Backbone as numpy.savetxt, mean C-alpha at the origin, in Angstrom:
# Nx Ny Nz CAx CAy CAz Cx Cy Cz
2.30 31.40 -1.29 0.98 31.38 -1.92 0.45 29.95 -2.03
0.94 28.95 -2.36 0.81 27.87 -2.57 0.61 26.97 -1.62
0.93 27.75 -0.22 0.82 26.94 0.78 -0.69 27.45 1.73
-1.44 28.44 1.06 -2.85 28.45 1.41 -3.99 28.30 0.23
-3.23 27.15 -0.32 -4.06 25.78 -1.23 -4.17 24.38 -0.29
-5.31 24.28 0.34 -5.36 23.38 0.85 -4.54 21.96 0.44
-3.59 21.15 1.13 -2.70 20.19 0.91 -3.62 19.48 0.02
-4.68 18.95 0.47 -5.45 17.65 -0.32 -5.86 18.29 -2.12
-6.22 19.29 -1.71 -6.05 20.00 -3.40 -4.77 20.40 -3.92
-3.74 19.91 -3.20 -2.46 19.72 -3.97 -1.53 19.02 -4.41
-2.13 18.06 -4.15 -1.97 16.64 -3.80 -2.45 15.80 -5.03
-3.84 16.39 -4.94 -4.31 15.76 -6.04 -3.91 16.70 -7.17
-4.26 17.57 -7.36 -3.47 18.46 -8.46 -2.41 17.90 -8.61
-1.17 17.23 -8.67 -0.01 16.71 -8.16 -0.21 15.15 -9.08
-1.20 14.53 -8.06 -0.89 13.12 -9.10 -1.92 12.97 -10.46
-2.99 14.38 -11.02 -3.57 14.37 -11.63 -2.63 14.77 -13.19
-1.62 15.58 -12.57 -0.67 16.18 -13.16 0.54 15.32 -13.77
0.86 14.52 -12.74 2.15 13.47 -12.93 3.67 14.48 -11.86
3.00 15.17 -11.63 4.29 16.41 -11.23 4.75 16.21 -9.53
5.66 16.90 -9.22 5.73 16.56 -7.89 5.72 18.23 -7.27
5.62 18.58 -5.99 5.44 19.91 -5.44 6.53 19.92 -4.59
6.67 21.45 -4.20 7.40 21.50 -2.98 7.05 20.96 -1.81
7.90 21.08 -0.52 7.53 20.46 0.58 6.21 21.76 1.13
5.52 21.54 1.78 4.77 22.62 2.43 5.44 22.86 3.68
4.58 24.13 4.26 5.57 24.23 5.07 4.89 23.86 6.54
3.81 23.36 6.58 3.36 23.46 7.78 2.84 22.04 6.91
2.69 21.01 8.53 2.61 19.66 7.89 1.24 19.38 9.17
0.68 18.23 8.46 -1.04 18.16 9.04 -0.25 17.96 10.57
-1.30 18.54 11.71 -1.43 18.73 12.98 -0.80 17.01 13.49
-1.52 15.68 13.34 -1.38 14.76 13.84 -2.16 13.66 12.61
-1.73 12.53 13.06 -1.96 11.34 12.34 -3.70 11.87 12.05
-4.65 12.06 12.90 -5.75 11.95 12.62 -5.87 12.87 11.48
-5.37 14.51 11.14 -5.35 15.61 10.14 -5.21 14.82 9.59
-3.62 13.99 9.23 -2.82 12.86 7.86 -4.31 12.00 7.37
-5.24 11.54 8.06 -6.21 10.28 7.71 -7.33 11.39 7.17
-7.64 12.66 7.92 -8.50 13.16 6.87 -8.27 14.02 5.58
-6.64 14.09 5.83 -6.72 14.69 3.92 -6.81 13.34 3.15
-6.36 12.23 3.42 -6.34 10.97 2.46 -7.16 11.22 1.69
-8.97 11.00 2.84 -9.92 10.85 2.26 -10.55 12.03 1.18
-9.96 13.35 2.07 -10.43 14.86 1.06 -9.66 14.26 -0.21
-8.58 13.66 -0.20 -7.58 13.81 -1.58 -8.52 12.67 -2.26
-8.73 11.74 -1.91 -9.87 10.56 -2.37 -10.85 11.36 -3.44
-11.76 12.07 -2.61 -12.75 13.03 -3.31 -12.71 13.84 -3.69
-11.01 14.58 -3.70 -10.83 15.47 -4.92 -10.39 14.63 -6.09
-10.37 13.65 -6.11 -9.80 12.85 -7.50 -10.85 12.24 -7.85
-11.98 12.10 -7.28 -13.09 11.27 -7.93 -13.01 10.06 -8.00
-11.94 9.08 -6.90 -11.86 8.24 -7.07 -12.56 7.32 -5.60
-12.98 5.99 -6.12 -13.30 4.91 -4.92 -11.98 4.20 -4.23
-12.46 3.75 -3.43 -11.39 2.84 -2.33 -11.02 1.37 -2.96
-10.30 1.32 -3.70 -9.91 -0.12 -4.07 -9.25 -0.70 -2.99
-8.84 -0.88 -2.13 -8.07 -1.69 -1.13 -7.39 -0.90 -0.23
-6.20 -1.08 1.24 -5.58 -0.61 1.80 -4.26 -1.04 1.85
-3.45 -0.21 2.30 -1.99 -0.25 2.64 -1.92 -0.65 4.05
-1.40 -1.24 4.56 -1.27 -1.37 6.51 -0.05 -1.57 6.30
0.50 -1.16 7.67 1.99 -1.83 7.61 2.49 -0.93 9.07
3.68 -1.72 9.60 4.82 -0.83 10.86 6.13 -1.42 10.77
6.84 -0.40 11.29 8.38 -0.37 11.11 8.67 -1.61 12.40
7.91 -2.03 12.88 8.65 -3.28 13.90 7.16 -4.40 14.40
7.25 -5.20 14.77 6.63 -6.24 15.24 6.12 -5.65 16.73
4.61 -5.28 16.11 4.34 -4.52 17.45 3.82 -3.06 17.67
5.08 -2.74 16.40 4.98 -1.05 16.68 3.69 -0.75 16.37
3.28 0.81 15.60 2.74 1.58 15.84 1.99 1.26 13.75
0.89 0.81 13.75 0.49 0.81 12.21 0.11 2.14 11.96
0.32 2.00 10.27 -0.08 3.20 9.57 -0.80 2.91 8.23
-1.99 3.28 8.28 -2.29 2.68 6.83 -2.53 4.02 5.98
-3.14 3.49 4.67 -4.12 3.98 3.73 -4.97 3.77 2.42
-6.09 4.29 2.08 -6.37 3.83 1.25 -6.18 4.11 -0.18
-6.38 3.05 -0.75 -5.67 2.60 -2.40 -6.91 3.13 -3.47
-6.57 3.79 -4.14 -7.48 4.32 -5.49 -7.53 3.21 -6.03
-9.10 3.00 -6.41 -9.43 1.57 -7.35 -8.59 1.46 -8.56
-8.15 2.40 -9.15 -7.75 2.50 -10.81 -6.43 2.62 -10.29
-6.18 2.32 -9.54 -4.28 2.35 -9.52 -3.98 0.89 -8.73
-4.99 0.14 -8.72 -5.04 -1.27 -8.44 -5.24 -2.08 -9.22
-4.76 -2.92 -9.87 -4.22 -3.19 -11.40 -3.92 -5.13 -10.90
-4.21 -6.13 -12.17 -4.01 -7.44 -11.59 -2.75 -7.60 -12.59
-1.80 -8.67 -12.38 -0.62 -9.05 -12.76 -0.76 -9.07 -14.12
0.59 -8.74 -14.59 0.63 -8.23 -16.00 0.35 -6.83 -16.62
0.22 -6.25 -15.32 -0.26 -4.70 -15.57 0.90 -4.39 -16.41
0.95 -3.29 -17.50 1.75 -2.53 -18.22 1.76 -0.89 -17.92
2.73 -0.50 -17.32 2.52 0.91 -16.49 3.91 1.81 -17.02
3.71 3.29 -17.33 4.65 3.75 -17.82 5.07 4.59 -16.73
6.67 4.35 -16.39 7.90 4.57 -15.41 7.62 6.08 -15.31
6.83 6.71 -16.30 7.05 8.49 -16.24 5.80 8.93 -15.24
5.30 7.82 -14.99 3.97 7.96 -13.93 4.30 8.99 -12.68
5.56 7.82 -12.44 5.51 7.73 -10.79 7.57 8.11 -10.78
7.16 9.31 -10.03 8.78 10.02 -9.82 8.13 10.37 -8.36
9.53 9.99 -7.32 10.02 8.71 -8.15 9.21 7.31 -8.19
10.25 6.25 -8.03 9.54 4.81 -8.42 10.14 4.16 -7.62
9.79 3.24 -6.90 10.45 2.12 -5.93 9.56 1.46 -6.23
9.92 -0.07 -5.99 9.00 -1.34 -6.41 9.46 -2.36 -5.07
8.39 -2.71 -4.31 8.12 -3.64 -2.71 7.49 -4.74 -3.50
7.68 -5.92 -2.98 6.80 -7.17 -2.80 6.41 -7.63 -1.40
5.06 -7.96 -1.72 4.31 -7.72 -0.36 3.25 -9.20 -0.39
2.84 -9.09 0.89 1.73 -10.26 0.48 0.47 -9.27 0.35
-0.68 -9.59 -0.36 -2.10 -9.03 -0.33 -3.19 -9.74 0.22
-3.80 -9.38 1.01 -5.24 -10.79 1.34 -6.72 -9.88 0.96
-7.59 -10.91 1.01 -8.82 -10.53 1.08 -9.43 -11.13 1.98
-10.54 -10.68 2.38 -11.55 -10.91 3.22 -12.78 -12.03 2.98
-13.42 -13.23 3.29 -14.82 -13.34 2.76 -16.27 -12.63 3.40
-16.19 -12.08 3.96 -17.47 -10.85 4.56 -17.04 -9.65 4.62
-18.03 -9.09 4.99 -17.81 -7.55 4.96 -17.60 -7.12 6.66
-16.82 -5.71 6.74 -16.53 -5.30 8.19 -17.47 -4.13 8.32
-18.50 -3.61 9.00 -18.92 -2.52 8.61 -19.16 -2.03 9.49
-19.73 -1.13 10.01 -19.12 0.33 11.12 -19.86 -0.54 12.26
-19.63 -0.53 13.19 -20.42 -0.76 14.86 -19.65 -0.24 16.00
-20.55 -0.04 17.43 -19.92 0.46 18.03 -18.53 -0.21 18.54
-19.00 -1.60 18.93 -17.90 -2.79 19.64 -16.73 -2.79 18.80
-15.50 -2.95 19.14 -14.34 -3.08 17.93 -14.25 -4.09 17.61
-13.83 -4.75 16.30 -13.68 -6.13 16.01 -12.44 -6.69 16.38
-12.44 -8.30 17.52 -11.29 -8.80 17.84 -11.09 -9.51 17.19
-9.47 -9.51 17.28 -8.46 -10.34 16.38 -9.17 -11.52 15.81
-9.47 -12.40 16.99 -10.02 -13.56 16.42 -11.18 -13.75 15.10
-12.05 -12.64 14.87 -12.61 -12.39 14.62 -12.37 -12.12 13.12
-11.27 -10.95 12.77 -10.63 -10.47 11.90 -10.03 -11.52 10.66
-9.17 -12.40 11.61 -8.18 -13.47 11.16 -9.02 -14.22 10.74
-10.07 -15.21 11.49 -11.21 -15.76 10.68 -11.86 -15.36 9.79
-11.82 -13.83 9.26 -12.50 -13.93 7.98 -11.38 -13.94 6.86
-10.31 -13.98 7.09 -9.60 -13.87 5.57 -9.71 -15.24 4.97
-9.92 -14.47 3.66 -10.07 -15.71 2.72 -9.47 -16.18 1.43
-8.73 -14.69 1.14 -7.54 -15.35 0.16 -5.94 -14.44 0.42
-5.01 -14.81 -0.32 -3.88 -14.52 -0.38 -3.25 -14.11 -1.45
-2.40 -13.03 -2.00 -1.61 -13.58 -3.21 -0.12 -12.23 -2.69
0.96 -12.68 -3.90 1.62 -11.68 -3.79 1.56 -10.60 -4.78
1.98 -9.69 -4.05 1.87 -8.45 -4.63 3.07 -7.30 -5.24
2.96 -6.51 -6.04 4.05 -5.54 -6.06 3.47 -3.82 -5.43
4.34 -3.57 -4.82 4.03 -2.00 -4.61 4.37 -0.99 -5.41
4.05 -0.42 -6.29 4.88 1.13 -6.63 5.02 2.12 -5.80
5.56 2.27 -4.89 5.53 3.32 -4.15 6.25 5.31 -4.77
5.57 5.47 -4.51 6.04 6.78 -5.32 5.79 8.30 -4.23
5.92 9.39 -4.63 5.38 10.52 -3.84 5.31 12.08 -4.44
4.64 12.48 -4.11 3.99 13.98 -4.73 4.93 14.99 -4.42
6.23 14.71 -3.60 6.96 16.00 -2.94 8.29 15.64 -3.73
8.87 17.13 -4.16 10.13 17.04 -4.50 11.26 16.41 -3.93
11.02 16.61 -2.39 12.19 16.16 -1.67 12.51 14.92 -0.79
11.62 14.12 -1.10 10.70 12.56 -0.54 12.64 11.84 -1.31
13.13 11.15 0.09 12.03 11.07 1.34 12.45 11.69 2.38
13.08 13.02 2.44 13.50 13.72 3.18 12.05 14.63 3.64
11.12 13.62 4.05 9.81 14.59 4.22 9.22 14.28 5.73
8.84 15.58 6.24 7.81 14.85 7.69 6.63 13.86 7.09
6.94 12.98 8.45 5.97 11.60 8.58 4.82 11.95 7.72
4.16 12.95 8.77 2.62 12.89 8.20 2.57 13.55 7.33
3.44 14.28 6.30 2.71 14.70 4.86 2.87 13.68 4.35
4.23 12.75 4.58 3.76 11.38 3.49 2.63 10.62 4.11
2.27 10.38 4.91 0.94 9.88 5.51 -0.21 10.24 4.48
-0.32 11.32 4.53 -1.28 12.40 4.29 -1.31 12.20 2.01
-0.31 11.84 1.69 -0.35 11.27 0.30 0.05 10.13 0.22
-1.57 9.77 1.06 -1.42 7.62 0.83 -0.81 7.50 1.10
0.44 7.91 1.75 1.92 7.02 2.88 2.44 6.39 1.27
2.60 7.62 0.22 3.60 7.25 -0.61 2.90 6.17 -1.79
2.02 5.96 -1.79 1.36 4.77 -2.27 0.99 5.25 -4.36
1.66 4.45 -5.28 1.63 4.55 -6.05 0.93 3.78 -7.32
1.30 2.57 -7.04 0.05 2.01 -7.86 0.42 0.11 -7.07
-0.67 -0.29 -7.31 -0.45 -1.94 -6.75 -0.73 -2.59 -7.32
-0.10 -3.84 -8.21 -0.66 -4.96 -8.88 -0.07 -6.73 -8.85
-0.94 -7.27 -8.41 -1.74 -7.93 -7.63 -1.59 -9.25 -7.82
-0.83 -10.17 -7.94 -1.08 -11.50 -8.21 -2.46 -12.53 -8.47
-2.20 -13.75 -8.88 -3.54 -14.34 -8.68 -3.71 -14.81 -7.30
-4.87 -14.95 -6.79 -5.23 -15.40 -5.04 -5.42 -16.87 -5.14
-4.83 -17.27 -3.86 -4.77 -18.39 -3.68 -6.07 -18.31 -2.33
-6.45 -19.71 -1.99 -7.20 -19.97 -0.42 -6.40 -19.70 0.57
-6.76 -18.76 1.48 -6.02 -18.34 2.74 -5.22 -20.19 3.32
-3.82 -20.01 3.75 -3.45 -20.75 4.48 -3.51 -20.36 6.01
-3.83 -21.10 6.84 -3.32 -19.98 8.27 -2.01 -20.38 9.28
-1.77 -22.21 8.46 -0.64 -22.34 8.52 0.97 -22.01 7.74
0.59 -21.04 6.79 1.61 -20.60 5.91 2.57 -20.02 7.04
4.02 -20.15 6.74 5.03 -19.02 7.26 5.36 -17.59 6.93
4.25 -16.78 7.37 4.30 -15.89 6.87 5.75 -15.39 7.14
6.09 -15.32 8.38 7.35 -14.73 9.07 8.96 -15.07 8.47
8.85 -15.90 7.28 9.95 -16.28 6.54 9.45 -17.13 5.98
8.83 -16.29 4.53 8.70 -17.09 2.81 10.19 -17.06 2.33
10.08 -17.73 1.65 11.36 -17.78 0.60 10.59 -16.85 -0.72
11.90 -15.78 -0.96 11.43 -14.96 -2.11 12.32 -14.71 -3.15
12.12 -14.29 -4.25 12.42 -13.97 -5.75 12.31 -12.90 -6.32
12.64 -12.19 -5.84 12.31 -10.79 -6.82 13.29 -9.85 -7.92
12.95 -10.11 -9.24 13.66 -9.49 -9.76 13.14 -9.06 -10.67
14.30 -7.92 -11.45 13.85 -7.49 -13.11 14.92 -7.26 -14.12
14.05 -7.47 -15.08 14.97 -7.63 -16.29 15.70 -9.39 -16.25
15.49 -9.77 -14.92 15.95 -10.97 -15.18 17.13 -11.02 -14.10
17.31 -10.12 -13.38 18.52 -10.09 -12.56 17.53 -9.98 -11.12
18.47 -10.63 -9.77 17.65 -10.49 -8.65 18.13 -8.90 -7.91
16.82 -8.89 -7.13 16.83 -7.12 -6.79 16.95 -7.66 -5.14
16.51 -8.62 -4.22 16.57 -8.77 -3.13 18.00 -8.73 -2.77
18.09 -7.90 -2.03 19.58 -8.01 -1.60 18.99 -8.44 0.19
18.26 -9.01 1.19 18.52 -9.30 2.29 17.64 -10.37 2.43
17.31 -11.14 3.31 16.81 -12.22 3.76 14.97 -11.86 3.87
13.98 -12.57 3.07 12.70 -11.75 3.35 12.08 -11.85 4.46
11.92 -10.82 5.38 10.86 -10.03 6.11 10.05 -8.85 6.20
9.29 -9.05 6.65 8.32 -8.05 7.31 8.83 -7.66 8.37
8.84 -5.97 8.03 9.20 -5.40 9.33 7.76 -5.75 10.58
6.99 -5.45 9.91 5.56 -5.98 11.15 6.03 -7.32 11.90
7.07 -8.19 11.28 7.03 -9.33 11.79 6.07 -10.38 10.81
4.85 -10.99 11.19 3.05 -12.05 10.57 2.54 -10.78 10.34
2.73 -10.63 8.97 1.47 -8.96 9.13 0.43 -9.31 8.91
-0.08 -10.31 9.16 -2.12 -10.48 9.56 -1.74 -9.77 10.54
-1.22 -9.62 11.95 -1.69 -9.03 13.18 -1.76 -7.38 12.52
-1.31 -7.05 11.62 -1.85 -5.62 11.56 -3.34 -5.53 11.05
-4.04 -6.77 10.62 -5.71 -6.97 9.95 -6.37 -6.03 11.06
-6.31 -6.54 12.32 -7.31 -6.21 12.69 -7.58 -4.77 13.47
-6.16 -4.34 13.51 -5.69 -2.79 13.96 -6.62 -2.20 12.22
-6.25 -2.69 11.09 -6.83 -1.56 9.98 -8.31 -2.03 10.24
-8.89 -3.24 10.25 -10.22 -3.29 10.12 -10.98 -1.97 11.12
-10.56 -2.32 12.23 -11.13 -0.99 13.17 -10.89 0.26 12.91
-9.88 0.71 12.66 -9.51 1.96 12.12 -10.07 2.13 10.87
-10.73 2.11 9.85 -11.18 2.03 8.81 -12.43 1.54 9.15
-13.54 0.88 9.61 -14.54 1.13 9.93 -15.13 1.88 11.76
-14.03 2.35 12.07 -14.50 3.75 13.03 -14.76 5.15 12.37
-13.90 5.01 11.04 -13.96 5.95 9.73 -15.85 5.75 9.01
-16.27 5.22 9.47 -18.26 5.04 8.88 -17.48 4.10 7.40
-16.57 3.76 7.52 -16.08 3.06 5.92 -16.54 1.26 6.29
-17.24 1.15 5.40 -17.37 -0.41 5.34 -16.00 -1.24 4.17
-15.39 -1.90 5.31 -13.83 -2.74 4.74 -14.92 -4.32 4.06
-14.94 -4.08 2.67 -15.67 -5.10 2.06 -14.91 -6.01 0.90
-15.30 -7.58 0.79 -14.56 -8.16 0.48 -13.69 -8.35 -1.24
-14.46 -6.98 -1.60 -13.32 -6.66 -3.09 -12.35 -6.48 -2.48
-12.09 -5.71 -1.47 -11.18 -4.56 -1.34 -10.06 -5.54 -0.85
-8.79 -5.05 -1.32 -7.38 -5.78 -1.59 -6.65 -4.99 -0.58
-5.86 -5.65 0.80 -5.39 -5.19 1.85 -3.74 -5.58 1.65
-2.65 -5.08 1.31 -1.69 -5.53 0.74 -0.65 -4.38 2.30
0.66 -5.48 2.67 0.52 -5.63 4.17 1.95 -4.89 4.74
2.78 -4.65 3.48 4.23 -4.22 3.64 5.19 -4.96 2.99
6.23 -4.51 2.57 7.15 -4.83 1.59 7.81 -6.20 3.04
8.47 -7.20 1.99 9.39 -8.54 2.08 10.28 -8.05 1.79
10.75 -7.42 0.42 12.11 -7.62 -0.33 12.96 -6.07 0.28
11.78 -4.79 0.77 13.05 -3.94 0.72 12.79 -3.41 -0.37
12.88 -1.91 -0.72 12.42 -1.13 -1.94 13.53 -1.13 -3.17
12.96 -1.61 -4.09 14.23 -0.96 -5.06 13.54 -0.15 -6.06
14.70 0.78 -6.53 14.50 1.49 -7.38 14.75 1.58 -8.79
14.19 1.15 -10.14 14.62 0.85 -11.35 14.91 1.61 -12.03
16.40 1.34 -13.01 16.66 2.84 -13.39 16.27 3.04 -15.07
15.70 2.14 -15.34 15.35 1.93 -16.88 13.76 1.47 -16.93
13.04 1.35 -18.03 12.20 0.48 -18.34 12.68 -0.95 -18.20
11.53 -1.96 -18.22 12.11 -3.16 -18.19 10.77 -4.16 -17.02
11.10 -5.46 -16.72 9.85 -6.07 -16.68 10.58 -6.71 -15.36
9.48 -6.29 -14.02 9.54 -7.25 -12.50 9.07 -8.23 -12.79
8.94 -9.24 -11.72 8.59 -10.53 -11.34 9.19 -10.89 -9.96
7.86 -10.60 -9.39 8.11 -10.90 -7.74 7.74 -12.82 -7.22
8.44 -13.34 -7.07 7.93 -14.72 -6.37 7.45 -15.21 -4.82
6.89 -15.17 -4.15 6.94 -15.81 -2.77 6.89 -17.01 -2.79
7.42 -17.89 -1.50 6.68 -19.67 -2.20 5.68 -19.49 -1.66
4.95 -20.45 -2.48 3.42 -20.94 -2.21 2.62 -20.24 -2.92
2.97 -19.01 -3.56 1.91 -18.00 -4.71 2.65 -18.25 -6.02
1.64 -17.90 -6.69 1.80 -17.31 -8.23 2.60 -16.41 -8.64
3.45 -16.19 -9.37 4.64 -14.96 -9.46 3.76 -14.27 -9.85
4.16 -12.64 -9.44 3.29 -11.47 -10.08 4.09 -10.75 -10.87
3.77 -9.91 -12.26 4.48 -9.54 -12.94 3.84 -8.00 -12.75
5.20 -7.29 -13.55 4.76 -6.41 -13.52 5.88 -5.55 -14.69
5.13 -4.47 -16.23 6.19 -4.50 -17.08 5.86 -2.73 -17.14
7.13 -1.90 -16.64 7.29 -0.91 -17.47 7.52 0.11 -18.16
7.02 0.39 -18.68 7.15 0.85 -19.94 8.07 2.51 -20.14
């Protein structure tokens, strides 16, 4: 019965709820189905586009994004209660912004193009979380299809884009409670995840979506997910940013 409730109205029912669902049993057709429940789930929650997720499992591979609910985009020091999000994993990521806007045309926008407009930087934390009981034992595209897992993001302060920064090996810090959570050397699986900018800019304005310069593009986890088993207070570092905190509750 439950499975001729359209996914995106269950979805949202789901994180309106705090609850998680069974797996369904039939999972969206292809990546493109996964990108249009996002948006149905978007407008069954009544919510705007605060920023995107981009990210791929290798330098090169294949991106996957989505977009971020404004109200679950939160700036450092956010205070968030752990009973939110079942489950809970916590990523540190870098975030950038843009200084112009990208907005629909026919021509696609090249790299060069892309990379020249960013205009700030900071680091970030991910909550990654998910709506299915059995996550992450789930097909691709239903987690696709609920924001690719995406739980809440908050945000460091921004610094001026460097374009000589190393993105490809920051030195990082991440811990909580005061103990470090990185257990491996920080990378990006993307490898420089600017090169995924300009794969989302196009994909997101072939969508009629104008990618404008509130909106907070945060790029894939550095540290590797961990999972906290208590309340208690993160603090993610990269060099060259502002530590971002994050406490909770």
């Amino acid at each position: 019965m439950a499975d001729q409730i359209p996914l995106f109205q269950r979805l949202a029912q789901a994180r309106a709820d705090r609850v998680v669902i069974d797996t369904p049993s039939v999972a969206p057709a292809d990546v493109h189905a996964s990108y249009t429940i996002q948006h149905e789930l978007l407008d069954a929650l009544g919510a705007t586009v605060g920023g995107w997720k981009v990210g791929a499992k290798s330098p090169g591979g294949t991106a996957q994004c989505a977009p971020l609910p404004a109200a679950e985009v939160r700036a450092s020091g956010a205070r968030l209660s752990r009973h939110r999000f079942v489950p809970l994993g916590l990523e540190l990521e870098i975030a950038f912004k843009f200084d112009r806007a990208f907005e629909p045309r026919v021509a696609p926008y090249v790299a060069e193009e892309v990379l020249g407009a960013i205009g700030a930087m900071a680091a970030a934390i991910e909550i990654v979380s998910s709506r299915y009981a059995a996550w992450p034992n789930v097909e691709k595209l239903l987690q696709l299809a609920d924001l690719q897992n995406h739980g809440a993001l908050v945000v460091g302060e921004f610094r001026d884009y460097d374009a000589d920064y190393s993105f490809s090996e920051p030195v990082l810090d991440f811990s909580f409670e005061g103990a470090p959570v990185t257990k491996e050397a920080a990378a990006n699986p993307a490898g420089d995840p600017r090169t995924l900018l300009p794969w989302l800019v196009n994909h997101v304005t072939r969508r009629d979506i104008t990618l404008t310069p509130n909106m907070i593009v945060t790029t894939g986890s550095y540290s590797g997910m961990f999972f906290p088993k208590s309340a208690g207070a993160a603090t993610g570092t990269i060099s060259g940013f502002l530590p971002v905190h994050l406490e909770l509750f």
